[in-house]
Tab-separated table of C-alpha atoms and ligand atoms in Angstrom:
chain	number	residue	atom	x	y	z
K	58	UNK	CA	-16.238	34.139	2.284
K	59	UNK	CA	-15.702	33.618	-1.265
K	60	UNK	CA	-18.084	30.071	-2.286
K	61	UNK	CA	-16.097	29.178	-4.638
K	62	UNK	CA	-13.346	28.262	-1.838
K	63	UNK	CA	-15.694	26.565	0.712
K	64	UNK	CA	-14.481	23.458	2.234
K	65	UNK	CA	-17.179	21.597	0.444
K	66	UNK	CA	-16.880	23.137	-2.708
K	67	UNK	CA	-13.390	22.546	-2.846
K	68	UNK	CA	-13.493	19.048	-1.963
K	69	UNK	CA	-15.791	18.052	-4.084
K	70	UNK	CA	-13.664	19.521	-6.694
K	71	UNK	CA	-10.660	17.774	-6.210
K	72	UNK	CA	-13.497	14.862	-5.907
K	73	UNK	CA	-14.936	15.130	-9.188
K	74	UNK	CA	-11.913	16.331	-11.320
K	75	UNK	CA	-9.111	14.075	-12.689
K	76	UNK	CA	-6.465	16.554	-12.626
K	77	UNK	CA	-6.662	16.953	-8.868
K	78	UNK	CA	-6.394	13.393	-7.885
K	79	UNK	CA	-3.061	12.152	-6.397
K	80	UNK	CA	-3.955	8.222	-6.969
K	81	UNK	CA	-7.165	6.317	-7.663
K	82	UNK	CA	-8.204	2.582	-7.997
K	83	UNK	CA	-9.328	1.872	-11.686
K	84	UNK	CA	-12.242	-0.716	-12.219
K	85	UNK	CA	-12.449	-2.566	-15.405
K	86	UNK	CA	-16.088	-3.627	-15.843
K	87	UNK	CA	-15.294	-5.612	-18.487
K	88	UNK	CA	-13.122	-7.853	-16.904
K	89	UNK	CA	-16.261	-7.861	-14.344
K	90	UNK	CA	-18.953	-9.186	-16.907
K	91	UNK	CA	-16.075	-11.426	-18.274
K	92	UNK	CA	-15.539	-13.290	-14.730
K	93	UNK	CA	-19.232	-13.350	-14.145
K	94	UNK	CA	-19.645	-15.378	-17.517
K	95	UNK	CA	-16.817	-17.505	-16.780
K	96	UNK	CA	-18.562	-18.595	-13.604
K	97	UNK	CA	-21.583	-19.051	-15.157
K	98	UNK	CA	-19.666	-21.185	-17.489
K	99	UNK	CA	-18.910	-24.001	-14.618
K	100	UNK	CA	-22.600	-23.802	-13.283
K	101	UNK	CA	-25.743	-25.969	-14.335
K	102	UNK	CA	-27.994	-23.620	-15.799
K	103	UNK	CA	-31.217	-23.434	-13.051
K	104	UNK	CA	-27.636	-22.929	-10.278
K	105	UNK	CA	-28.070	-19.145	-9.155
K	106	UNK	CA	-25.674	-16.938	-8.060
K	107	UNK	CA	-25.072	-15.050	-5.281
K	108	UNK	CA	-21.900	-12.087	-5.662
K	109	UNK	CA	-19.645	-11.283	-2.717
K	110	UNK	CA	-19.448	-8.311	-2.673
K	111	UNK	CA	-18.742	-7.419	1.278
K	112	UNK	CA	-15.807	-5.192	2.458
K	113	UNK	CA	-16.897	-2.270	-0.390
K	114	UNK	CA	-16.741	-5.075	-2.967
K	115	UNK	CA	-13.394	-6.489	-1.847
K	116	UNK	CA	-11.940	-2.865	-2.298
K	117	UNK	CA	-13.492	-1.792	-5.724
K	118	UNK	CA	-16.236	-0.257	-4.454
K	119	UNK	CA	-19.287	-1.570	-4.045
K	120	UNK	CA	-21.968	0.426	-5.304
K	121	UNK	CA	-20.466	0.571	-8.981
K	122	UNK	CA	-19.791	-3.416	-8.757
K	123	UNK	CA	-22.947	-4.691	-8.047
K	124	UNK	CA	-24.404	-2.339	-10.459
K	125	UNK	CA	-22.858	-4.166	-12.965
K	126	UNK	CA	-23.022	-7.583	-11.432
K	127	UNK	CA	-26.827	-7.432	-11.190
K	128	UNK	CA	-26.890	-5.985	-15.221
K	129	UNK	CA	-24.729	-8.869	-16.002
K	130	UNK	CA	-27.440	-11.894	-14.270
K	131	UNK	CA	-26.306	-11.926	-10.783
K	132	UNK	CA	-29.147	-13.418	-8.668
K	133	UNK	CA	-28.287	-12.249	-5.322
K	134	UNK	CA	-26.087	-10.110	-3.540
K	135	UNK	CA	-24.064	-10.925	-0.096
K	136	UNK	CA	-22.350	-8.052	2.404
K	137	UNK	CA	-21.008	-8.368	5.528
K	138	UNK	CA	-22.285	-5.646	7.730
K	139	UNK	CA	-26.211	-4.191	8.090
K	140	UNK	CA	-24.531	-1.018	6.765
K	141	UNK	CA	-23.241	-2.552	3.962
K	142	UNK	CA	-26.605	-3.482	2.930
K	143	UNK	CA	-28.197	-0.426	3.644
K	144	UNK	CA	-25.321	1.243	1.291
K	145	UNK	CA	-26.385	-0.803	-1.538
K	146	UNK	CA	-29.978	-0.499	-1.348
K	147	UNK	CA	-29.162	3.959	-1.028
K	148	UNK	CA	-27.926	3.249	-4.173
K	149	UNK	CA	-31.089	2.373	-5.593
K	150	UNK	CA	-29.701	-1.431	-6.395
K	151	UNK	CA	-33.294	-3.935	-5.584
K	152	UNK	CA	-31.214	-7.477	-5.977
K	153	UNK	CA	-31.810	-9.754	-2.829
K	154	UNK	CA	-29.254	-9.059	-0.669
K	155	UNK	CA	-28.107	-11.518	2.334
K	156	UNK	CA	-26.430	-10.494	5.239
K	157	UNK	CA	-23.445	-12.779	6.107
K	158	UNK	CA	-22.700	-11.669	9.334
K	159	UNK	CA	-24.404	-12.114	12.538
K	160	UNK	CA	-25.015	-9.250	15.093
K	161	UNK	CA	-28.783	-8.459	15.037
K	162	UNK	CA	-29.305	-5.968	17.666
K	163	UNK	CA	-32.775	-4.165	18.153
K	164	UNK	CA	-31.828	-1.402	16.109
K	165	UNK	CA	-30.198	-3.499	13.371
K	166	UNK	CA	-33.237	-5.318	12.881
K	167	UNK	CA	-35.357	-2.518	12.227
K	168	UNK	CA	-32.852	-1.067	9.884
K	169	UNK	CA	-32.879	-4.824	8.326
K	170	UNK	CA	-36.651	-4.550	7.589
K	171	UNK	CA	-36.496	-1.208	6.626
K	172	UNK	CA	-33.563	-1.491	3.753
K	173	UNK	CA	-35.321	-5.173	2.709
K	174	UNK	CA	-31.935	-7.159	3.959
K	175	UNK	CA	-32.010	-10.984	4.677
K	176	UNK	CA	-30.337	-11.322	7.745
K	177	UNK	CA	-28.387	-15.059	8.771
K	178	UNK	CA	-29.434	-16.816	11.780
K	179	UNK	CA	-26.913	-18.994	13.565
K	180	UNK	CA	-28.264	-20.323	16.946
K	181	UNK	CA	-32.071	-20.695	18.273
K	182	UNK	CA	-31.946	-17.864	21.008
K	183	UNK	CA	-30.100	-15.626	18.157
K	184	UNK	CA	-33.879	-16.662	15.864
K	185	UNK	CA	-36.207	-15.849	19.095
K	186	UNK	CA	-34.785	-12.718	19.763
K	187	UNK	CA	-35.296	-11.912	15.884
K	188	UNK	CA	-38.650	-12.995	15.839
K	189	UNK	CA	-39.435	-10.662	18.690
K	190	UNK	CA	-37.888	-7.705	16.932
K	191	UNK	CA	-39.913	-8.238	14.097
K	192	UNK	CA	-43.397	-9.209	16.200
K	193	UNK	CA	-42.917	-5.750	17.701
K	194	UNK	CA	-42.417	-4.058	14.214
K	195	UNK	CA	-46.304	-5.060	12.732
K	196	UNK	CA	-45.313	-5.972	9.478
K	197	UNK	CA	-48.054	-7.583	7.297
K	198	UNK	CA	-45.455	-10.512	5.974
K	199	UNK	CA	-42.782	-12.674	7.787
K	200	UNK	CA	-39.082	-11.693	7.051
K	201	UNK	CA	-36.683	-13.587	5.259
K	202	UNK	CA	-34.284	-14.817	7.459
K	203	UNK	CA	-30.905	-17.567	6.231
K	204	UNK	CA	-29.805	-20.230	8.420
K	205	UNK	CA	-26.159	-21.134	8.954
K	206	UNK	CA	-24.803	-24.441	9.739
K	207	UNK	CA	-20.628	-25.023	11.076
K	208	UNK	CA	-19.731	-28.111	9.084
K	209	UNK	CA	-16.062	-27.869	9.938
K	210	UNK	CA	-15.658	-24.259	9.425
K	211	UNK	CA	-15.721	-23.803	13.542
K	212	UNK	CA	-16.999	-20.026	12.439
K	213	UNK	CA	-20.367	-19.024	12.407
K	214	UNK	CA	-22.963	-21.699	12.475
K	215	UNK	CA	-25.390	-24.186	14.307
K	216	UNK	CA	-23.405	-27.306	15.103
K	217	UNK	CA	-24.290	-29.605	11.842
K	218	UNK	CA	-25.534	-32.411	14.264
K	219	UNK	CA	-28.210	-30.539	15.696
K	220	UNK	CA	-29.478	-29.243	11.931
K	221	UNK	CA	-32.598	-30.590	12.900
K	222	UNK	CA	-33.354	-29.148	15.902
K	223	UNK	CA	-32.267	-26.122	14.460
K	224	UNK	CA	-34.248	-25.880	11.640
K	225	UNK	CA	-37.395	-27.252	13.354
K	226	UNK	CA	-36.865	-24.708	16.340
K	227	UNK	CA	-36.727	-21.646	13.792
K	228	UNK	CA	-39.387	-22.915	11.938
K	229	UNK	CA	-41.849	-22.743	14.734
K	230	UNK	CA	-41.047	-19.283	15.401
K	231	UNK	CA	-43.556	-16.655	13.903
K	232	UNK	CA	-42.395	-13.211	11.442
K	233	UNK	CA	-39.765	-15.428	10.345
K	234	UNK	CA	-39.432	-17.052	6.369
K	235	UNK	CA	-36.472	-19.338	6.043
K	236	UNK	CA	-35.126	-18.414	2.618
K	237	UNK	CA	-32.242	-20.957	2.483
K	238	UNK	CA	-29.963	-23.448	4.649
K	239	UNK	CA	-25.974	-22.826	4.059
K	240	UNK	CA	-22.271	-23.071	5.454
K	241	UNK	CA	-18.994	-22.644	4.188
K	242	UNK	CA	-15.842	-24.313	3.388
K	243	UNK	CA	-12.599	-24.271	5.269
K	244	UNK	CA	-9.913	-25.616	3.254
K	245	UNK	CA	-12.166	-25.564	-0.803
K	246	UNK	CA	-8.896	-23.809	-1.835
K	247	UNK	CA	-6.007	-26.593	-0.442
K	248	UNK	CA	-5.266	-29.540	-2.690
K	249	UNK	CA	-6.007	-32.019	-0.411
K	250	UNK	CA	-9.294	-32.425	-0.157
K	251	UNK	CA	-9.894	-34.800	2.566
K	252	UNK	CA	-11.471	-31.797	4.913
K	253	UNK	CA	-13.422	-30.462	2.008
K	254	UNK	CA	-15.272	-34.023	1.550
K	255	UNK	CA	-15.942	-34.076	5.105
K	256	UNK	CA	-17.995	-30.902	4.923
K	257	UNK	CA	-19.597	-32.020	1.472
K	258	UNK	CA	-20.541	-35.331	3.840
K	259	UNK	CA	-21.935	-33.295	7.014
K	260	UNK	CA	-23.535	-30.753	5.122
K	261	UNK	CA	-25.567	-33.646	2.751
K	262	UNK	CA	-26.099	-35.676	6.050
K	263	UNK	CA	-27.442	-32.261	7.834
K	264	UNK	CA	-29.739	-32.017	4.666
K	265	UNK	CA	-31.357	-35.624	4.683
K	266	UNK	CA	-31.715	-35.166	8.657
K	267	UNK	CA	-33.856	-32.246	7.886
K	268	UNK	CA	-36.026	-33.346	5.190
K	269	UNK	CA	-36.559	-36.801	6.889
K	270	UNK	CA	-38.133	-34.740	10.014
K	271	UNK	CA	-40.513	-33.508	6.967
K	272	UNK	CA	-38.958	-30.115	6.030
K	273	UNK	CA	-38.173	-28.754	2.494
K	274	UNK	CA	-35.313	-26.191	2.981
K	275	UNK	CA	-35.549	-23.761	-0.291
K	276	UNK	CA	-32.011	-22.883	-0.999
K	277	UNK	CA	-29.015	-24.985	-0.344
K	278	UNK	CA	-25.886	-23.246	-0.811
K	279	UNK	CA	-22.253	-23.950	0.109
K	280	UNK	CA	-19.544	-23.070	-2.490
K	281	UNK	CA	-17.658	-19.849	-1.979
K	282	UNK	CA	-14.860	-19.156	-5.045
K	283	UNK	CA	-12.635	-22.212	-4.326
K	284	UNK	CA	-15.708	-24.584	-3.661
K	285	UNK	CA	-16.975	-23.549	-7.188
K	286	UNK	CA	-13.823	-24.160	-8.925
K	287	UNK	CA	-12.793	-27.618	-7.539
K	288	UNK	CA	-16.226	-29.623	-7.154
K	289	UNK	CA	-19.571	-28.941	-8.573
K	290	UNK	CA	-20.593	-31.335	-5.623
K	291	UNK	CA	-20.695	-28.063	-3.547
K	292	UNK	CA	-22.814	-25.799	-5.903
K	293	UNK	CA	-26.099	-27.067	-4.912
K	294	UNK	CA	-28.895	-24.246	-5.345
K	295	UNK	CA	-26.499	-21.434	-5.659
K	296	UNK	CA	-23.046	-20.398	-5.031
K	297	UNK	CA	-21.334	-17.305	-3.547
K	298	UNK	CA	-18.271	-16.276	-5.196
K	299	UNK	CA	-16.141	-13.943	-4.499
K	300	UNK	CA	-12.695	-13.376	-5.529
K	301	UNK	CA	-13.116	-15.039	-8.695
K	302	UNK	CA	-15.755	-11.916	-9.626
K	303	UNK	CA	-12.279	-9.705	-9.096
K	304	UNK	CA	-10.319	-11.884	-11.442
K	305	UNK	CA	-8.115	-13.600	-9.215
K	306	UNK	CA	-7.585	-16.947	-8.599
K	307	UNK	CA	-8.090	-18.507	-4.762
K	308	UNK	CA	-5.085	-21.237	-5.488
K	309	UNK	CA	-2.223	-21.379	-8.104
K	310	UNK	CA	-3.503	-25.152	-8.659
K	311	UNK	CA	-7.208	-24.072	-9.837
K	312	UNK	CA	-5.996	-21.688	-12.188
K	313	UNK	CA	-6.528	-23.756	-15.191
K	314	UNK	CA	-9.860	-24.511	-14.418
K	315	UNK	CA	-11.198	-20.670	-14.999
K	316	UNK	CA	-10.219	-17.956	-17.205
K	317	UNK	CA	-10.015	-14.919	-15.003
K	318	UNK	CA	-9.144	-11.168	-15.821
K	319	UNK	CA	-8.317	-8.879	-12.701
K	320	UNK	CA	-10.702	-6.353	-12.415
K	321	UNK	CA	-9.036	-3.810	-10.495
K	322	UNK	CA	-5.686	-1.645	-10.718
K	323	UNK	CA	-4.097	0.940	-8.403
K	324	UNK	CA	-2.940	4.136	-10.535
K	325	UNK	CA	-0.701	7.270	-8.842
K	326	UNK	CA	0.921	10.192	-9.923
K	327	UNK	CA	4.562	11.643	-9.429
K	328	UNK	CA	4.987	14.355	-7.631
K	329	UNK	CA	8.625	15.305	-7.640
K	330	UNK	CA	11.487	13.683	-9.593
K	331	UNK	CA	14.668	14.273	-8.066
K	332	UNK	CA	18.781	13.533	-8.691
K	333	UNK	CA	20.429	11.970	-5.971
K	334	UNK	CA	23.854	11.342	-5.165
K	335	UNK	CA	25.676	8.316	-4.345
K	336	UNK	CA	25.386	7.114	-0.918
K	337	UNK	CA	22.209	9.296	0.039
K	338	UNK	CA	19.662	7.599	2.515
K	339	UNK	CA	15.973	7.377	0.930
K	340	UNK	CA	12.521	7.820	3.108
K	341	UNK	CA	12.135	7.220	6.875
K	342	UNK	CA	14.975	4.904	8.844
K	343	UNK	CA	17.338	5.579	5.972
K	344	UNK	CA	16.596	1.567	4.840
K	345	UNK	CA	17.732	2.461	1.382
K	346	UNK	CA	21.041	4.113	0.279
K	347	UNK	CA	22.261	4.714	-3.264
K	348	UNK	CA	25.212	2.678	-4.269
K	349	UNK	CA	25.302	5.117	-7.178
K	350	UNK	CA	23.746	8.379	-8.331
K	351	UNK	CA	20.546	7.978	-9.589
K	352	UNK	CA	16.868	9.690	-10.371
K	353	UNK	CA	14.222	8.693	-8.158
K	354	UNK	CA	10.771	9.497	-8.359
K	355	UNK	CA	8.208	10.338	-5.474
K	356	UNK	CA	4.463	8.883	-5.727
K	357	UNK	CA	1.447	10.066	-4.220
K	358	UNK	CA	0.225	6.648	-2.867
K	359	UNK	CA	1.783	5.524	1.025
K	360	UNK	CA	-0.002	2.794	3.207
K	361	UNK	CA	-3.026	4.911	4.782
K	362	UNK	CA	-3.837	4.355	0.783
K	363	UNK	CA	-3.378	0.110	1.149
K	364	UNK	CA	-0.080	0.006	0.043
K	365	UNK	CA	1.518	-2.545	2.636
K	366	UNK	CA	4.593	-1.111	4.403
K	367	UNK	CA	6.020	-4.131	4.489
K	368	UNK	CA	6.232	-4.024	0.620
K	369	UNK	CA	9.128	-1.316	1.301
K	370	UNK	CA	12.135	-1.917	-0.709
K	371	UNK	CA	10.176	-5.255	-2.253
K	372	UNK	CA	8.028	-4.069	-4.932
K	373	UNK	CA	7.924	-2.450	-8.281
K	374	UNK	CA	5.887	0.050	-10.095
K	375	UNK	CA	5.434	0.216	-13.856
K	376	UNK	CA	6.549	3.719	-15.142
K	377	UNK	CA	5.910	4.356	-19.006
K	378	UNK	CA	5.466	0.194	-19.320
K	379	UNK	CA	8.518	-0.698	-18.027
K	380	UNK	CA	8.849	-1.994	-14.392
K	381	UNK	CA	11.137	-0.200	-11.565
K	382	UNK	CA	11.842	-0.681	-8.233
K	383	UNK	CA	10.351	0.697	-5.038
K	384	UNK	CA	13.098	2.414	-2.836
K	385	UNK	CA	13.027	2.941	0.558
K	386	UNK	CA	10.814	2.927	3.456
K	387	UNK	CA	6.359	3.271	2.305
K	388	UNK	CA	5.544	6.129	4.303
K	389	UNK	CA	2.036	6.984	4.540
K	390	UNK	CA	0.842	9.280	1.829
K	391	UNK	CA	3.851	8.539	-0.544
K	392	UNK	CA	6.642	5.974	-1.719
K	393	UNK	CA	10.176	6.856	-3.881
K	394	UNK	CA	10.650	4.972	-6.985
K	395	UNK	CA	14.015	4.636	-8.559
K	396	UNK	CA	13.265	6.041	-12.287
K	397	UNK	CA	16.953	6.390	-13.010
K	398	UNK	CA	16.173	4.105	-16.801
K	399	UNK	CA	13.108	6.769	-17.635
K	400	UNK	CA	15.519	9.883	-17.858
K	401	UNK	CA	12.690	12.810	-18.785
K	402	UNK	CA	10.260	11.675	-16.105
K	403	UNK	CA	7.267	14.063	-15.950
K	404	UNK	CA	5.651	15.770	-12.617
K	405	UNK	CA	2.069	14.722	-13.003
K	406	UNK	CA	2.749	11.258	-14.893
K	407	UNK	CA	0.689	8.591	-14.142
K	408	UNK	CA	2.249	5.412	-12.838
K	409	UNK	CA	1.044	2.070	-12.061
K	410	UNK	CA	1.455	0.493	-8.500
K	411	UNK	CA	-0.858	-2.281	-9.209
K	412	UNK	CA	-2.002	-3.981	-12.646
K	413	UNK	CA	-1.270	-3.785	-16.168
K	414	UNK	CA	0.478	-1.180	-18.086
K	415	UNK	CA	1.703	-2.648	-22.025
K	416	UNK	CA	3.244	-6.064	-21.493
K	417	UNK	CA	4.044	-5.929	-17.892
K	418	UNK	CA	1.519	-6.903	-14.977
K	419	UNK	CA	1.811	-6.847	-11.225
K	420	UNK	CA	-0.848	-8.432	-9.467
K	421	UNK	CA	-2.364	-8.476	-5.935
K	422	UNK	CA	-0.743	-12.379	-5.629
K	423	UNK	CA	2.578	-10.823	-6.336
K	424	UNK	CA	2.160	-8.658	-3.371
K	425	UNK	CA	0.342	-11.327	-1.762
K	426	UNK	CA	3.160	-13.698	-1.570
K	427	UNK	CA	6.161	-10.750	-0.919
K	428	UNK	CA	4.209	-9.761	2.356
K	429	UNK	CA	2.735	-13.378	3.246
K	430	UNK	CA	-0.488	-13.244	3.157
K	431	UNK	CA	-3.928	-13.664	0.669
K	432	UNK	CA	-4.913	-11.259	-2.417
K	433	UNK	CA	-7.731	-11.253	-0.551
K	434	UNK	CA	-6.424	-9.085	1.994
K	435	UNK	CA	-4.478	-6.586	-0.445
K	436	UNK	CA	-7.705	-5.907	-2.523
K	437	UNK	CA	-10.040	-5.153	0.460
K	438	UNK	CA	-6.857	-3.127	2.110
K	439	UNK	CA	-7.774	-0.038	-0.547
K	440	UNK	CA	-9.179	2.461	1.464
K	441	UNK	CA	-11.896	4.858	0.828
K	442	UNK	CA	-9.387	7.308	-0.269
K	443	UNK	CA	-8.773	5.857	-3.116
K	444	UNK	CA	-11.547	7.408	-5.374
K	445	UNK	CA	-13.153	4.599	-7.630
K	446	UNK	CA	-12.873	5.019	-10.972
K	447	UNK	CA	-14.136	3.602	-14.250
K	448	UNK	CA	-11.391	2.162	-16.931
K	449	UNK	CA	-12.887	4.497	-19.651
K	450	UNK	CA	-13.422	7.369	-18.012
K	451	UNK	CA	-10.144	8.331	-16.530
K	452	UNK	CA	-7.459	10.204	-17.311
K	453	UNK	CA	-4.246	8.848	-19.392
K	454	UNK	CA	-0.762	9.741	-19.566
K	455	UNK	CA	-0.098	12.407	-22.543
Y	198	LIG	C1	-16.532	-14.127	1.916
Y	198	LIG	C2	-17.451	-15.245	1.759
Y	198	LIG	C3	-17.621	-15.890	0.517
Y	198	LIG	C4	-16.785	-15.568	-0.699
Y	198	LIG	O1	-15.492	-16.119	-0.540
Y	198	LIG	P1	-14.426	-16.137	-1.731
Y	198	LIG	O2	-13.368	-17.040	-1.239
Y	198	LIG	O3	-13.933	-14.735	-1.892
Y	198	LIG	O4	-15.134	-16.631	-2.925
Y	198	LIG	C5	-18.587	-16.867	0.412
Y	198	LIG	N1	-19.334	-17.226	1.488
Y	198	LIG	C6	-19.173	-16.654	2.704
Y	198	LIG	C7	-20.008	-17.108	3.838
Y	198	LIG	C8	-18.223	-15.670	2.889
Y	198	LIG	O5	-18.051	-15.128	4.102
């Protein structure tokens, strides 16, 4: 067979070239490195910090983010999953990197000590059976392990009244370096902050309990994006934001206290502009009919890409900086737009489902709050593929 048309040569053509790709997220670094100073901004200058960047970097890919995080005075970097980790370190990236989740099988510990991860510990038989892993791997220095207290969270966690124990147990246990003492906040982001002060109270209380028993835990951290933004009584040591990195806010009411710029946008092309006559039935269930004649538009983006179905009929797109509406059931590879005001529509025109285009902006909270739930779960709901892409280096509409 001809090379040239192998399957992997021709994937990784339509992977590398612009003109082949049917929709893409776009990364603004900038706005990256701008968030990252803005955080800095609100910290004490000796506070480090520790960048979220689990679940491929909320969505915008993970490698290219904490690339630029570390080159822009990141500390430390935090993932959910050991292969999340092990992703980042492929990549050649050497920052500290803590693992926030909590499955440490055999097999995951080796791969821990292998790929230099710092694994969190949650309960005393979860630390033993660590410590055993590791006593059976030789190593010539202890590994770094993170322990996790519940202070109201009722997640992951050693009960905050038995800190002590906790950290006096794990601290008898050989191959094991505690590298810090954290938990997280429940309700940082709501504006009253009565549960909030109760888990600034138990976590300080679970503190003094262990340095009265004679201990000197390293790193205290508690603040995730919200924490940061409404107390700097939770920023001890270091802080782990997230969302704030990606430029958007955790509550409308802490918006004035940061100047964010979204970091990521969702881009498509057109693939077919159509006419249409009054009282035709658009996409799957026929949940939109024309009340008149009109052009629509169909996009190469659907819901295997992240676009939430349940957007259907309730969202817009921005077409030549202007915004129109979605039409019709999201199926999964593609969605209709009405383009009946942009009359000379182009196949091949770039539109934009998500972001900024001129003067108009739709952002993750707008689809947040039209499909109930958190611009945390739109951003991480991009999926692989989605090819990541650079602001700079992409293409543009003629
Ligand atoms: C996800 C996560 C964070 C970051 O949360 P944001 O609200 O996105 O800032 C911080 N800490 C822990 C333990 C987390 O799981």
């Amino acid at each position: 067979m001809d090379d040239r048309f192998s399957s992997e040569t021709v994937i990784k053509s339509i992977d590398l070239e612009w003109e082949q790709q049917r929709a893409w997220v776009e990364i603004d670094r900038a706005a990256l490195v701008h968030n990252v100073r803005q955080v800095r901004s609100l910290l004490k200058p000796d506070t480090q910090m520790m960048a979220v960047v689990k679940a491929d970097a909320y969505g915008h890919g993970a490698i290219d983010v904490a690339r630029t995080l570390v080159a822009a005075g990141v500390d430390w970097l935090a993932v959910a999953t050991v292969p999340e980790g092990i992703e980042l370190r492929a990549a050649g990236i050497v920052a500290p990197i803590l693992l926030l989740g909590a499955i440490h099988t055999d097999i995951q510990v080796r791969a821990i000590v292998q790929w230099n991860l710092q694994p969190t510990i949650c309960t005393i038989p979860q630390a033993i059976t660590i410590s055993k892993s590791v006593a059976a791997l030789n190593l010539d220095k202890p590994l770094n392990i993170h322990l996790k207290l519940d202070t109201g969270m009722s997640r992951l966690g050693a009960n905050w009244q038995q800190a002590e124990t906790f950290y006096r147990e794990v601290s008898s246990l050989p191959y094991l370096k505690i590298g810090s003492l954290y938990s997280h906040l429940a309700t940082a982001d709501a504006i009253d902050r009565t549960v909030m002060d109760m888990q600034l109270d138990r976590f300080a209380r679970s503190i003094a309990a262990i340095e009265n028993a004679g201990y000197a835990p390293p790193l205290l951290h508690l603040a995730n994006s919200a924490g940061i933004l409404t107390t700097d009584r939770s920023h001890y040591q270091l802080v782990r934001p997230g969302l704030i990195l990606y430029g958007l806010c955790p509550a409308p009411h802490l918006q004035s206290k940061i100047d964010l710029q979204p970091v990521l946008s969702v881009k498509a092309r057109v693939s077919q502009v159509k006419e249409i006559t009054a009282g035709t039935g658009v996409s799957y269930g026929y949940r939109f009919i024309a009340d008149r004649d009109m052009q629509i538009a169909v996009i190469e983006i659907g819901y295997a890409d992240g676009v939430p179905r349940r957007l259907s009929n309730r969202m817009q797109a921005i077409v030549r900086g202007q915004l129109v509406p979605q039409i019709g059931t999201i199926t999964m590879d593609r969605l209709m737009l009405d383009v009946s005001q942009i009359p000379d529509l182009q196949v091949d025109e770039i539109v934009t489902i998500l972001g900024r285009d001129g003067s108009v902006y739709i952002s993750a909270d707008d689809w947040a709050n039209e499909v109930e739930t958190i611009s945390w779960e739109i951003l991480c709901g991009f999926k692989p593929r989605l090819p990541r892409a650079n602001k700079d280096e992409e293409p543009k509409n003629a």
